[in-house]
XYZ file of C-alpha atoms in Angstrom:
704
model
C 0.045 -0.015 0.121
C 0.923 3.627 -0.300
C 1.051 5.664 2.719
C -2.577 6.802 2.555
C -4.269 8.028 5.644
C -2.129 6.854 8.680
C -2.822 7.457 12.214
C -1.072 6.943 15.327
C -2.224 6.213 18.981
C 0.759 6.678 21.050
C 0.383 5.359 24.789
C 2.586 7.384 27.303
C 3.122 6.583 30.963
C 5.674 7.617 33.715
C 5.635 6.827 37.052
C 7.049 10.063 38.279
C 4.373 12.066 35.835
C 7.188 13.384 33.343
C 7.623 13.355 29.791
C 11.057 12.404 29.038
C 12.958 13.768 26.085
C 13.216 10.267 24.490
C 9.479 10.399 24.032
C 9.295 13.794 22.379
C 12.246 12.733 20.145
C 10.339 9.528 19.090
C 7.119 11.546 18.359
C 8.782 14.297 16.436
C 10.524 11.683 14.193
C 6.905 9.863 13.520
C 5.402 13.350 12.755
C 6.295 13.183 9.101
C 4.868 9.596 8.586
C 1.337 10.331 10.138
C -1.646 12.329 9.366
C -2.888 12.465 12.814
C -1.120 11.549 16.138
C -2.858 11.074 19.455
C -1.166 10.734 22.684
C -2.847 9.277 25.402
C -1.306 9.430 28.754
C -1.800 7.561 31.886
C 0.056 10.257 33.828
C -0.641 13.294 35.510
C 1.632 15.674 33.461
C 2.383 19.313 33.949
C 1.412 22.006 31.701
C 4.996 22.555 30.404
C 5.246 18.923 29.645
C 1.815 18.982 27.800
C 3.016 21.872 25.857
C 6.057 19.660 24.791
C 3.923 16.891 23.842
C 1.609 18.936 21.671
C 4.465 20.315 19.647
C 4.939 16.795 18.247
C 1.237 15.570 18.060
C -2.204 16.648 17.216
C -4.040 15.632 20.487
C -3.311 14.747 24.082
C -5.695 12.957 26.292
C -4.880 12.436 29.907
C -6.641 9.702 31.827
C -6.024 7.916 35.093
C -3.657 4.707 35.038
C -6.339 2.192 34.621
C -6.003 -0.763 32.564
C -2.406 0.086 31.770
C -1.589 0.091 27.756
C -4.764 -1.758 27.117
C -6.837 0.662 28.911
C -4.974 3.546 27.095
C -5.359 2.091 23.527
C -8.917 1.190 24.017
C -9.469 4.993 25.301
C -7.605 6.517 22.314
C -9.957 4.298 19.866
C -12.931 5.470 21.707
C -11.674 9.065 21.582
C -11.231 9.111 17.653
C -14.421 7.284 17.329
C -15.308 3.959 15.314
C -16.458 5.914 12.410
C -13.309 7.925 11.948
C -11.203 5.025 12.575
C -12.703 3.339 9.502
C -11.386 6.146 7.440
C -7.700 5.343 8.181
C -5.855 3.224 5.976
C -3.453 2.055 8.727
C -3.637 2.945 12.573
C -0.319 2.358 14.428
C -0.885 1.376 18.160
C 2.374 2.239 19.842
C 4.041 3.407 23.121
C 6.740 4.939 25.227
C 8.510 1.674 25.976
C 11.460 2.064 23.275
C 14.008 4.599 21.967
C 13.505 5.718 18.270
C 14.556 6.253 15.829
C 17.740 4.312 15.657
C 17.245 3.619 12.142
C 15.107 5.499 9.481
C 11.475 4.713 9.871
C 11.272 5.110 5.869
C 12.853 1.684 5.145
C 10.470 -0.432 7.307
C 7.328 1.473 6.403
C 8.050 1.369 2.694
C 8.817 -2.342 2.952
C 5.791 -3.170 5.157
C 3.605 -0.854 3.020
C 4.342 -3.036 -0.034
C 2.341 -5.902 1.452
C -1.100 -5.028 0.240
C -2.857 -8.191 1.233
C -2.286 -8.071 5.102
C -4.698 -6.871 7.719
C -2.095 -5.975 10.311
C 1.777 -6.100 10.870
C 4.137 -5.813 13.937
C 7.784 -4.716 14.297
C 8.943 -7.497 16.421
C 7.469 -10.847 17.818
C 7.888 -13.319 20.616
C 8.520 -16.953 20.048
C 6.348 -19.698 21.373
C 6.979 -20.483 25.189
C 6.620 -23.878 26.611
C 4.878 -23.855 29.001
C 2.768 -21.046 29.287
C 4.228 -18.859 31.831
C 0.954 -17.521 33.328
C -1.803 -19.950 32.431
C -2.105 -23.811 32.842
C -1.626 -24.299 29.087
C 0.879 -26.290 27.110
C 2.395 -22.982 25.383
C 2.272 -19.372 24.927
C 1.625 -18.723 21.193
C 4.189 -16.969 18.925
C 2.832 -13.430 18.821
C 3.470 -9.753 17.729
C 4.749 -7.765 20.867
C 2.224 -4.842 21.533
C 4.689 -2.026 21.494
C 4.010 -1.652 17.721
C 1.066 -3.326 16.038
C -0.034 -1.524 12.752
C -3.726 -2.181 11.837
C -4.964 -1.888 8.117
C -8.504 -0.894 7.030
C -9.679 -4.343 6.356
C -9.360 -5.102 10.026
C -10.422 -1.541 11.319
C -13.528 -1.942 9.254
C -14.181 -5.579 10.830
C -16.742 -5.359 13.545
C -14.729 -8.013 15.412
C -12.127 -5.495 15.908
C -14.343 -3.259 17.829
C -15.734 -6.215 19.699
C -12.269 -7.203 20.678
C -11.622 -4.065 22.433
C -15.146 -3.717 23.934
C -15.137 -6.999 25.269
C -11.687 -6.977 26.614
C -11.236 -8.429 30.260
C -10.319 -6.254 33.236
C -6.362 -5.430 32.955
C -4.822 -4.533 36.112
C -1.312 -6.107 35.739
C 1.439 -6.781 33.414
C 0.405 -10.167 33.369
C -3.118 -9.161 32.511
C -1.940 -7.126 29.630
C 0.257 -10.125 28.346
C -2.464 -12.637 28.738
C -5.533 -10.569 27.394
C -3.841 -8.539 24.596
C -0.408 -8.872 23.659
C -0.206 -12.938 23.554
C -3.762 -13.085 22.340
C -4.203 -10.222 19.677
C -2.129 -12.347 16.813
C -3.866 -15.586 17.231
C -7.551 -13.981 17.601
C -7.256 -12.318 14.472
C -5.757 -14.929 12.231
C -8.177 -17.305 13.640
C -11.023 -15.298 12.074
C -9.286 -15.028 8.670
C -6.878 -11.933 8.834
C -3.510 -12.144 7.763
C -0.292 -10.300 9.090
C 3.508 -9.861 8.858
C 6.244 -9.090 11.044
C 8.975 -6.511 9.894
C 11.790 -8.471 11.970
C 10.376 -11.993 12.380
C 11.582 -14.277 15.433
C 12.717 -16.866 13.251
C 15.552 -14.790 11.853
C 17.159 -14.713 15.246
C 18.345 -17.214 17.981
C 16.346 -16.422 20.687
C 12.590 -16.036 21.525
C 12.575 -12.613 22.408
C 15.046 -10.840 19.983
C 13.766 -7.383 21.023
C 15.367 -7.647 24.513
C 17.995 -10.425 23.837
C 19.455 -9.570 20.462
C 18.691 -5.750 20.202
C 22.086 -5.006 18.420
C 21.326 -7.669 15.761
C 17.723 -6.103 15.122
C 19.380 -2.801 14.921
C 21.703 -4.155 12.391
C 18.937 -5.457 10.351
C 17.368 -2.038 10.373
C 14.955 -2.085 13.156
C 14.389 1.718 14.136
C 13.335 0.703 17.882
C 15.607 -0.010 20.953
C 13.627 -1.424 23.854
C 13.924 0.256 27.061
C 13.649 -2.996 29.172
C 16.719 -4.186 27.755
C 18.647 -1.749 30.083
C 16.648 -2.942 33.284
C 15.791 -6.333 32.756
C 17.078 -9.012 34.971
C 21.099 -9.219 34.395
C 20.948 -13.018 34.913
C 18.470 -13.371 32.133
C 20.504 -11.356 29.905
C 23.652 -13.245 30.979
C 21.903 -16.396 30.287
C 21.198 -15.115 26.860
C 24.647 -14.057 26.090
C 23.718 -10.315 26.282
C 26.891 -8.286 26.824
C 26.511 -5.248 28.605
C 27.600 -2.208 26.688
C 26.849 -3.592 23.280
C 23.425 -2.000 23.611
C 24.927 1.663 24.141
C 27.589 0.912 21.602
C 24.951 -0.076 19.070
C 22.939 2.858 19.854
C 25.906 5.317 19.434
C 26.891 3.705 16.096
C 23.369 4.284 15.003
C 23.871 8.042 15.939
C 21.364 7.818 18.861
C 22.640 9.846 22.006
C 23.852 7.355 24.750
C 23.025 10.334 27.325
C 19.557 10.643 26.066
C 19.232 6.823 27.052
C 20.952 6.850 30.348
C 19.443 10.229 31.578
C 16.057 8.413 31.040
C 16.661 4.854 32.170
C 18.105 6.017 35.640
C 14.597 6.726 36.893
C 13.527 3.222 35.987
C 16.511 0.934 36.436
C 18.130 -0.063 39.870
C 21.779 0.945 39.714
C 23.295 -2.278 39.672
C 20.933 -3.592 36.875
C 21.958 -0.567 34.829
C 25.652 -0.819 35.468
C 25.573 -4.431 34.310
C 23.174 -4.121 31.427
C 24.521 -1.101 30.093
C 28.195 -1.910 30.670
C 28.929 0.961 32.728
C 32.101 -0.471 34.507
C 34.981 1.617 32.741
C 38.375 0.602 32.355
C 39.801 4.099 32.092
C 42.061 5.041 29.011
C 44.616 7.331 29.886
C 44.710 10.538 27.902
C 47.180 13.317 27.663
C 47.164 15.162 30.671
C 46.511 19.096 30.743
C 49.466 21.154 30.955
C 49.862 24.322 32.815
C 50.881 26.014 29.767
C 48.473 24.747 26.952
C 50.063 24.586 23.454
C 49.145 27.245 20.972
C 45.548 26.716 19.573
C 44.600 24.708 22.602
C 42.262 25.693 25.653
C 43.418 27.818 28.392
C 43.257 26.478 31.819
C 40.396 28.825 32.299
C 38.612 26.754 29.377
C 39.559 23.692 30.681
C 37.469 21.580 33.287
C 37.814 23.252 36.751
C 37.845 20.990 39.773
C 37.908 21.053 43.441
C 39.350 18.241 45.561
C 38.121 17.901 49.102
C 40.412 16.008 51.524
C 39.001 14.883 54.880
C 41.285 14.213 57.638
C 39.491 12.658 60.753
C 40.268 14.014 64.188
C 43.435 12.557 65.783
C 46.964 12.376 64.133
C 45.963 9.093 62.579
C 44.413 10.571 59.750
C 47.582 12.426 58.820
C 49.508 9.170 59.207
C 47.135 7.295 56.952
C 47.408 9.948 54.424
C 51.139 9.706 54.323
C 51.089 6.000 54.090
C 48.644 6.166 51.144
C 51.190 8.371 49.617
C 48.212 10.864 49.042
C 50.593 13.785 48.599
C 52.157 12.226 45.324
C 48.887 11.083 43.996
C 47.534 14.562 44.252
C 50.126 15.635 41.982
C 48.297 13.757 39.214
C 45.605 16.366 39.272
C 45.754 19.335 36.882
C 47.570 22.321 38.287
C 44.541 24.634 38.342
C 42.425 22.408 40.548
C 41.865 23.624 44.041
C 42.837 21.465 46.947
C 40.903 21.934 50.190
C 41.525 20.110 53.363
C 38.639 19.607 56.057
C 39.121 18.375 59.591
C 37.424 18.834 62.840
C 40.704 19.797 64.262
C 43.180 22.718 63.424
C 45.915 21.553 61.179
C 48.900 23.996 60.654
C 50.992 24.444 57.268
C 53.208 21.563 57.862
C 50.187 19.137 58.437
C 48.597 20.321 55.211
C 51.732 19.918 53.298
C 52.145 16.244 54.582
C 48.709 15.487 53.663
C 48.552 17.123 50.263
C 52.231 18.053 49.261
C 51.020 21.721 48.961
C 51.529 24.523 51.164
C 48.805 27.397 52.045
C 49.262 30.558 50.476
C 51.182 33.229 52.718
C 50.037 36.744 53.204
C 51.489 37.919 49.942
C 49.670 35.280 48.040
C 52.478 33.164 47.576
C 51.855 29.543 45.967
C 48.888 31.072 44.111
C 46.590 28.563 42.320
C 48.493 25.518 43.821
C 47.974 26.575 47.560
C 46.209 24.400 49.784
C 43.132 25.720 51.804
C 42.007 24.568 55.155
C 38.392 24.420 56.542
C 37.478 23.417 59.966
C 34.240 21.343 60.058
C 32.087 19.493 62.867
C 33.190 16.308 63.806
C 29.946 14.191 62.739
C 31.177 11.149 61.354
C 34.759 9.530 60.491
C 34.773 10.409 56.913
C 33.388 13.738 57.199
C 30.518 12.918 54.834
C 27.975 15.077 56.612
C 30.271 18.088 56.644
C 31.083 17.710 52.947
C 27.476 17.835 52.063
C 26.467 20.584 54.464
C 29.410 22.773 55.285
C 31.467 22.495 52.127
C 29.040 22.726 49.354
C 30.004 26.216 48.692
C 33.422 24.938 47.674
C 32.134 22.989 44.691
C 28.446 24.202 43.821
C 28.192 27.403 42.272
C 26.116 30.213 43.897
C 26.411 28.695 47.301
C 27.152 31.103 49.976
C 30.073 30.193 52.253
C 29.470 27.482 54.649
C 25.931 27.076 53.331
C 24.864 24.592 55.609
C 21.163 25.313 56.378
C 19.502 26.640 59.619
C 21.513 25.612 62.707
C 24.125 23.806 61.051
C 27.853 24.416 61.664
C 29.902 25.884 64.385
C 31.342 28.988 62.907
C 33.682 27.255 60.936
C 33.006 29.433 57.783
C 34.625 32.258 59.785
C 37.841 33.320 58.084
C 39.692 33.345 61.440
C 39.177 29.508 61.769
C 41.024 28.700 58.515
C 44.414 27.898 58.755
C 46.427 29.241 55.622
C 43.581 31.382 54.375
C 40.115 30.965 53.308
C 39.437 29.717 49.747
C 35.751 30.587 49.777
C 36.108 33.659 47.669
C 35.835 30.995 44.695
C 32.548 29.654 46.072
C 30.415 31.703 43.585
C 32.574 30.466 40.701
C 31.679 26.897 40.999
C 33.476 24.077 39.614
C 32.904 21.532 36.821
C 34.054 18.572 39.058
C 34.624 17.747 42.519
C 36.792 15.067 43.816
C 36.292 13.619 47.198
C 39.191 11.995 49.307
C 39.023 10.860 52.599
C 41.580 9.634 55.087
C 38.986 8.207 57.434
C 38.462 4.448 57.466
C 37.013 2.254 55.178
C 34.526 -0.604 56.386
C 36.660 -3.469 55.872
C 36.725 -6.236 58.492
C 40.566 -6.586 58.665
C 43.449 -4.161 58.418
C 44.900 -6.140 55.616
C 41.777 -6.057 53.648
C 41.262 -2.460 54.390
C 44.982 -1.660 52.838
C 44.292 -3.385 49.824
C 40.833 -1.707 49.218
C 42.340 1.726 50.149
C 44.870 1.332 47.421
C 42.607 0.182 45.012
C 39.999 3.221 45.328
C 43.040 5.619 45.371
C 44.788 4.130 42.395
C 41.315 4.153 40.302
C 40.941 7.740 41.176
C 44.458 9.282 41.228
C 46.652 6.519 39.540
C 48.734 9.010 37.304
C 48.188 12.484 35.379
C 47.088 10.272 32.307
C 44.572 8.396 34.369
C 43.031 11.463 35.737
C 42.713 13.014 32.326
C 40.956 10.059 31.241
C 38.579 10.451 34.062
C 37.905 14.147 33.116
C 37.488 12.932 29.534
C 34.731 10.476 30.564
C 32.609 13.469 31.968
C 33.275 15.622 28.987
C 32.234 12.835 26.719
C 29.247 11.903 28.573
C 27.286 14.984 29.799
C 24.919 12.718 31.851
C 27.518 11.012 33.852
C 27.273 12.242 37.475
C 29.205 10.135 39.734
C 32.535 8.111 38.703
C 33.475 5.653 41.500
C 35.864 3.020 41.899
C 34.468 -0.491 41.425
C 34.467 -2.283 44.791
C 37.380 -4.480 45.648
C 36.230 -7.987 46.767
C 39.641 -9.077 47.483
C 39.545 -9.958 51.219
C 36.281 -8.439 51.645
C 32.865 -10.316 52.575
C 31.168 -10.707 49.121
C 27.961 -12.483 50.110
C 24.603 -11.831 51.884
C 22.572 -8.704 52.236
C 25.066 -5.802 51.740
C 22.928 -2.805 53.236
C 24.209 -3.563 56.771
C 21.049 -3.037 58.511
C 20.329 0.175 56.944
C 18.115 -0.699 53.879
C 14.868 0.539 56.072
C 16.478 3.993 56.870
C 17.896 4.365 53.181
C 14.414 3.668 51.923
C 12.818 6.132 54.439
C 15.132 8.930 53.450
C 14.781 8.077 49.775
C 11.172 8.770 50.049
C 11.637 11.893 52.052
C 14.041 13.123 49.442
C 11.672 12.244 46.586
C 14.255 10.120 44.945
C 12.893 8.366 41.813
C 15.758 5.919 41.328
C 14.903 2.336 42.579
C 17.152 1.130 45.585
C 18.768 -2.189 44.542
C 17.313 -4.933 46.534
C 20.268 -6.826 47.730
C 23.495 -4.722 47.366
C 23.534 -1.036 46.930
C 25.758 0.696 44.504
C 27.845 2.946 46.552
C 31.159 4.794 46.415
C 33.631 2.601 48.614
C 34.865 4.895 51.410
C 32.731 7.551 50.317
C 35.361 8.633 47.566
C 34.451 9.557 43.938
C 34.551 12.102 41.188
C 31.265 13.676 40.534
C 29.587 16.652 39.053
C 28.248 19.102 41.683
C 24.824 19.089 40.023
C 24.685 15.319 40.766
C 25.373 15.979 44.311
C 22.958 18.833 45.160
C 19.598 16.715 46.046
C 21.859 14.565 48.505
C 23.217 17.966 49.829
C 19.986 19.417 50.525
C 18.702 16.191 52.088
C 21.707 16.096 54.449
C 21.083 19.628 55.613
C 17.352 19.041 56.231
C 18.405 15.870 58.125
C 20.883 17.777 60.400
C 18.678 20.715 61.052
C 15.632 18.426 62.104
C 18.148 16.472 64.297
C 19.300 19.805 65.876
C 15.868 21.026 66.520
C 14.928 17.818 68.361
C 17.943 17.725 70.607
C 18.745 19.544 73.717
C 22.250 20.859 72.586
C 25.034 20.439 69.897
C 26.532 17.284 71.495
C 23.233 15.540 71.783
C 22.670 16.389 67.978
C 25.838 14.730 67.099
C 25.191 11.829 69.241
C 21.711 11.266 67.598
C 23.331 11.597 64.021
C 26.104 9.039 65.136
C 23.567 6.602 66.537
C 21.368 6.786 63.478
C 24.458 6.233 61.392
C 23.318 9.216 59.285
C 26.454 9.418 57.367
C 26.497 5.712 56.224
C 22.875 6.351 55.086
C 23.771 9.484 53.244
C 26.514 7.373 51.353
C 24.472 4.606 50.471
C 22.301 7.234 48.708
C 24.829 8.957 46.726
C 24.425 7.197 43.558
C 20.665 7.194 43.718
C 20.250 10.649 44.396
C 22.491 11.332 41.399
C 20.304 9.255 39.418
C 17.141 10.824 40.531
C 18.779 13.965 39.019
C 18.967 12.340 35.554
C 22.766 11.546 36.129
C 24.046 7.893 35.710
C 26.970 6.451 37.620
C 30.089 4.539 36.152
C 32.370 2.385 37.795
C 36.147 2.931 37.001
C 39.100 0.824 37.110
C 42.711 1.068 35.977
C 43.763 -1.740 33.561
C 45.901 -3.282 36.516
C 43.048 -3.509 39.059
C 40.755 -4.807 36.261
C 43.025 -7.810 35.751
C 43.589 -8.346 39.348
C 39.912 -8.241 40.205
C 38.542 -10.093 37.295
C 41.083 -13.193 37.909
C 40.252 -13.210 41.610
C 36.643 -13.026 40.977
C 36.766 -15.726 38.181
C 38.522 -18.146 40.583
C 36.146 -17.515 43.265
C 33.138 -17.820 40.949
C 34.402 -21.241 39.678
C 35.183 -22.506 43.434
C 31.626 -21.640 44.358
C 30.013 -22.897 41.765
C 31.728 -26.186 41.256
C 28.801 -28.162 42.563
C 26.015 -26.221 41.403
C 23.810 -26.203 38.285
C 25.490 -24.891 35.036
C 24.201 -21.447 34.471
C 23.944 -18.695 36.815
C 20.252 -18.042 36.930
C 19.746 -21.741 37.826
C 22.403 -21.557 40.434
C 20.708 -18.381 42.137
C 17.229 -20.332 42.156
C 19.025 -23.383 43.515
C 20.365 -21.559 46.554
C 17.458 -19.619 47.017
C 15.150 -22.547 47.346
C 17.511 -24.088 50.086
C 18.790 -20.827 51.906
C 16.542 -18.045 50.717
C 14.036 -16.284 53.065
C 11.203 -18.306 51.365
C 12.707 -21.606 52.033
C 10.961 -23.483 54.749
C 12.709 -25.358 57.845
C 13.002 -28.440 56.090
C 14.880 -27.279 53.068
C 17.033 -25.290 55.525
C 17.771 -28.104 57.596
C 18.641 -30.361 54.491
C 20.740 -27.668 53.039
C 22.838 -27.371 56.271
C 23.175 -31.169 56.506
C 24.294 -31.327 52.849
C 26.739 -28.852 53.175
C 28.455 -29.335 56.488
C 27.561 -33.401 56.904
C 27.316 -34.753 53.530
C 27.955 -38.379 54.989
C 24.612 -38.098 57.050
C 22.231 -36.840 54.430
C 21.045 -40.152 53.172
C 20.428 -41.457 56.974
C 18.426 -38.307 57.602
C 15.750 -38.428 54.817
C 13.160 -39.844 57.528
C 13.684 -36.606 59.673
C 13.271 -34.361 56.485
C 9.912 -35.784 55.866
C 8.894 -35.082 59.255
C 10.681 -31.943 60.065
C 7.792 -29.604 59.224
C 5.049 -31.660 60.936
C 3.845 -31.720 64.699
C 6.163 -32.551 67.464
C 5.128 -36.221 67.157
C 6.179 -36.188 63.538
C 9.585 -34.549 64.599
C 10.231 -37.273 67.179
C 9.371 -39.926 65.044
C 11.392 -38.837 62.184
C 14.506 -38.318 64.569
C 14.113 -41.909 65.885
C 14.107 -43.238 62.385
C 17.147 -41.178 61.614
C 18.923 -42.403 64.597
C 18.386 -45.890 63.700
C 19.709 -45.356 60.100
C 22.689 -43.858 61.491
C 23.392 -46.208 64.010
C 25.733 -48.356 62.057
C 27.170 -45.443 60.223
C 28.402 -43.550 63.363
C 30.215 -46.493 64.981
C 34.046 -46.325 64.582
C 35.203 -48.647 61.860
C 38.610 -50.408 61.956
C 40.910 -49.081 59.417
C 42.406 -51.611 56.932
C 45.717 -49.760 57.109
C 47.328 -47.138 58.995
C 46.428 -43.478 58.527
C 48.448 -41.608 56.400
C 49.855 -38.240 57.365
C 48.766 -37.018 54.027
């Protein structure tokens, strides 16, 4: 068929009631290919966002989020009216669940338009699933996926099409939507004599769901859509399907679609760890040529180069200075661009000699000697060992433009913003200038269980942030190349560290509560948080602003409830407020539209991979073959939903395998009543009787 009269019903939904840039981009790209575009939004969107939508479509209908996508499509059909629908040569039902266009629309629209004999067509399809995942049936049929279904006039004019929508069962869940619409539509209408085509049929590919599992292959074949779910789908599922994290972003970039447009959206949907894995955001930093103090002719001047501020926290007592010296911090800080400011914070006064021991720089004298390379000092309150609260509440003027000196909120601070309390002069005159990047370093303790493991982890963190001038230049290049990059943090060291069990350390509830209070949109990872080890990272100030404001409010409320400053400090320490804020660093940045990246040097990437690969093989030697199977196996036996019986059996299987067979009678009775347990134990004892008797060895025991 020729283009004819084409209509589009575009379903929009955002859990945070926003219209993201990728939506308006997709609609704008479809505008030349449609005579009428109707957007049906199940979100309560603001006037400004509505205006953005209206610039790329003909009509916007807002409604409650009832019936999910099925309800929106039905509302759109009813809004247009069945008489008007019959005038369309083609009506496309599509939605917000993809990024587009990554390939030109013209090719696929022209190709499918040449098929005059079909009643409907889809962009992609899902293969047969056996058994049916939702119903007690042998299989879920092969079907067109509902993010793009184009209906031709012969089906639009068929009374069966209207009947399908008007008799649709209630839809209240994702499962309902799949069951009653997506998996049903294709078979329903082919069953009454209609024919269809798929632009990118599933049998061209290796998996049942290529839209999620083979997205780069689809793009290579000319598919204009990239499903958003590919970035927040279960990483274990993606691993099973051999989906390589990073291929998706690379394919998008090669197609000319902005990586940052994708990442600035998906941060509001994906859990941080899922995103880091699925998008390949663990970065082995490539060294770049460091910036020189005297740029070559034709290159940017230091004023045009990214500016930065380094905030180094030294905890109370002299051990902080000793730790900084042991870490070789002064030598490491020499890797920074010469025009970056260095500020040391501490609850104890530090003189010029102390500052030089920590940073390798001396404070400016009264004549301004040392100039831009001088180190400044700021006294802060002793609220936590790593100075996290002070960094967020008392030092934000150092790195965030427009902040007044010591901008810490009502009642926060102890007068430390007074210039008389700053050894070596006050750098606060730069506060209004702001900086492009802030590097946070602390001489405070990490959370390692042993000194040896702590030393390894500290060395790795500092190497990944300050390894060399070329490495630092590479980190800065990451931020220049990715405007949506908010926080770069060293990948966590697992050598000598606990690497299993829940990693929220009892603070998941507090983190969730503060997240809600701050209005964070990013989902918290259920098991292990994505967080900067030791609260050390490189970040954009804008990515820290929400956390900074939240920290100020937290301190202000604590001080209002406390009888005196000492009591407020005790309350903050008792509530582990600093740790909670550290846990939320990445999620606050994501909620502001910034994505995180884990960074490594090539050396540490090799060390950590080798160690992790060995541990993975040792741990999984006696488990099922694939990681998703291994997880299900372990959860069934050790997880929170495992009953008493499986837990007992797993314990015996792991710790006393020679007794496992004899204890089978006890397994059968362990979840029964008292009598059942007693009978089971007696039966097991009889079975064990012979096994536990000492046996005479056939030969002397060997020392080996």
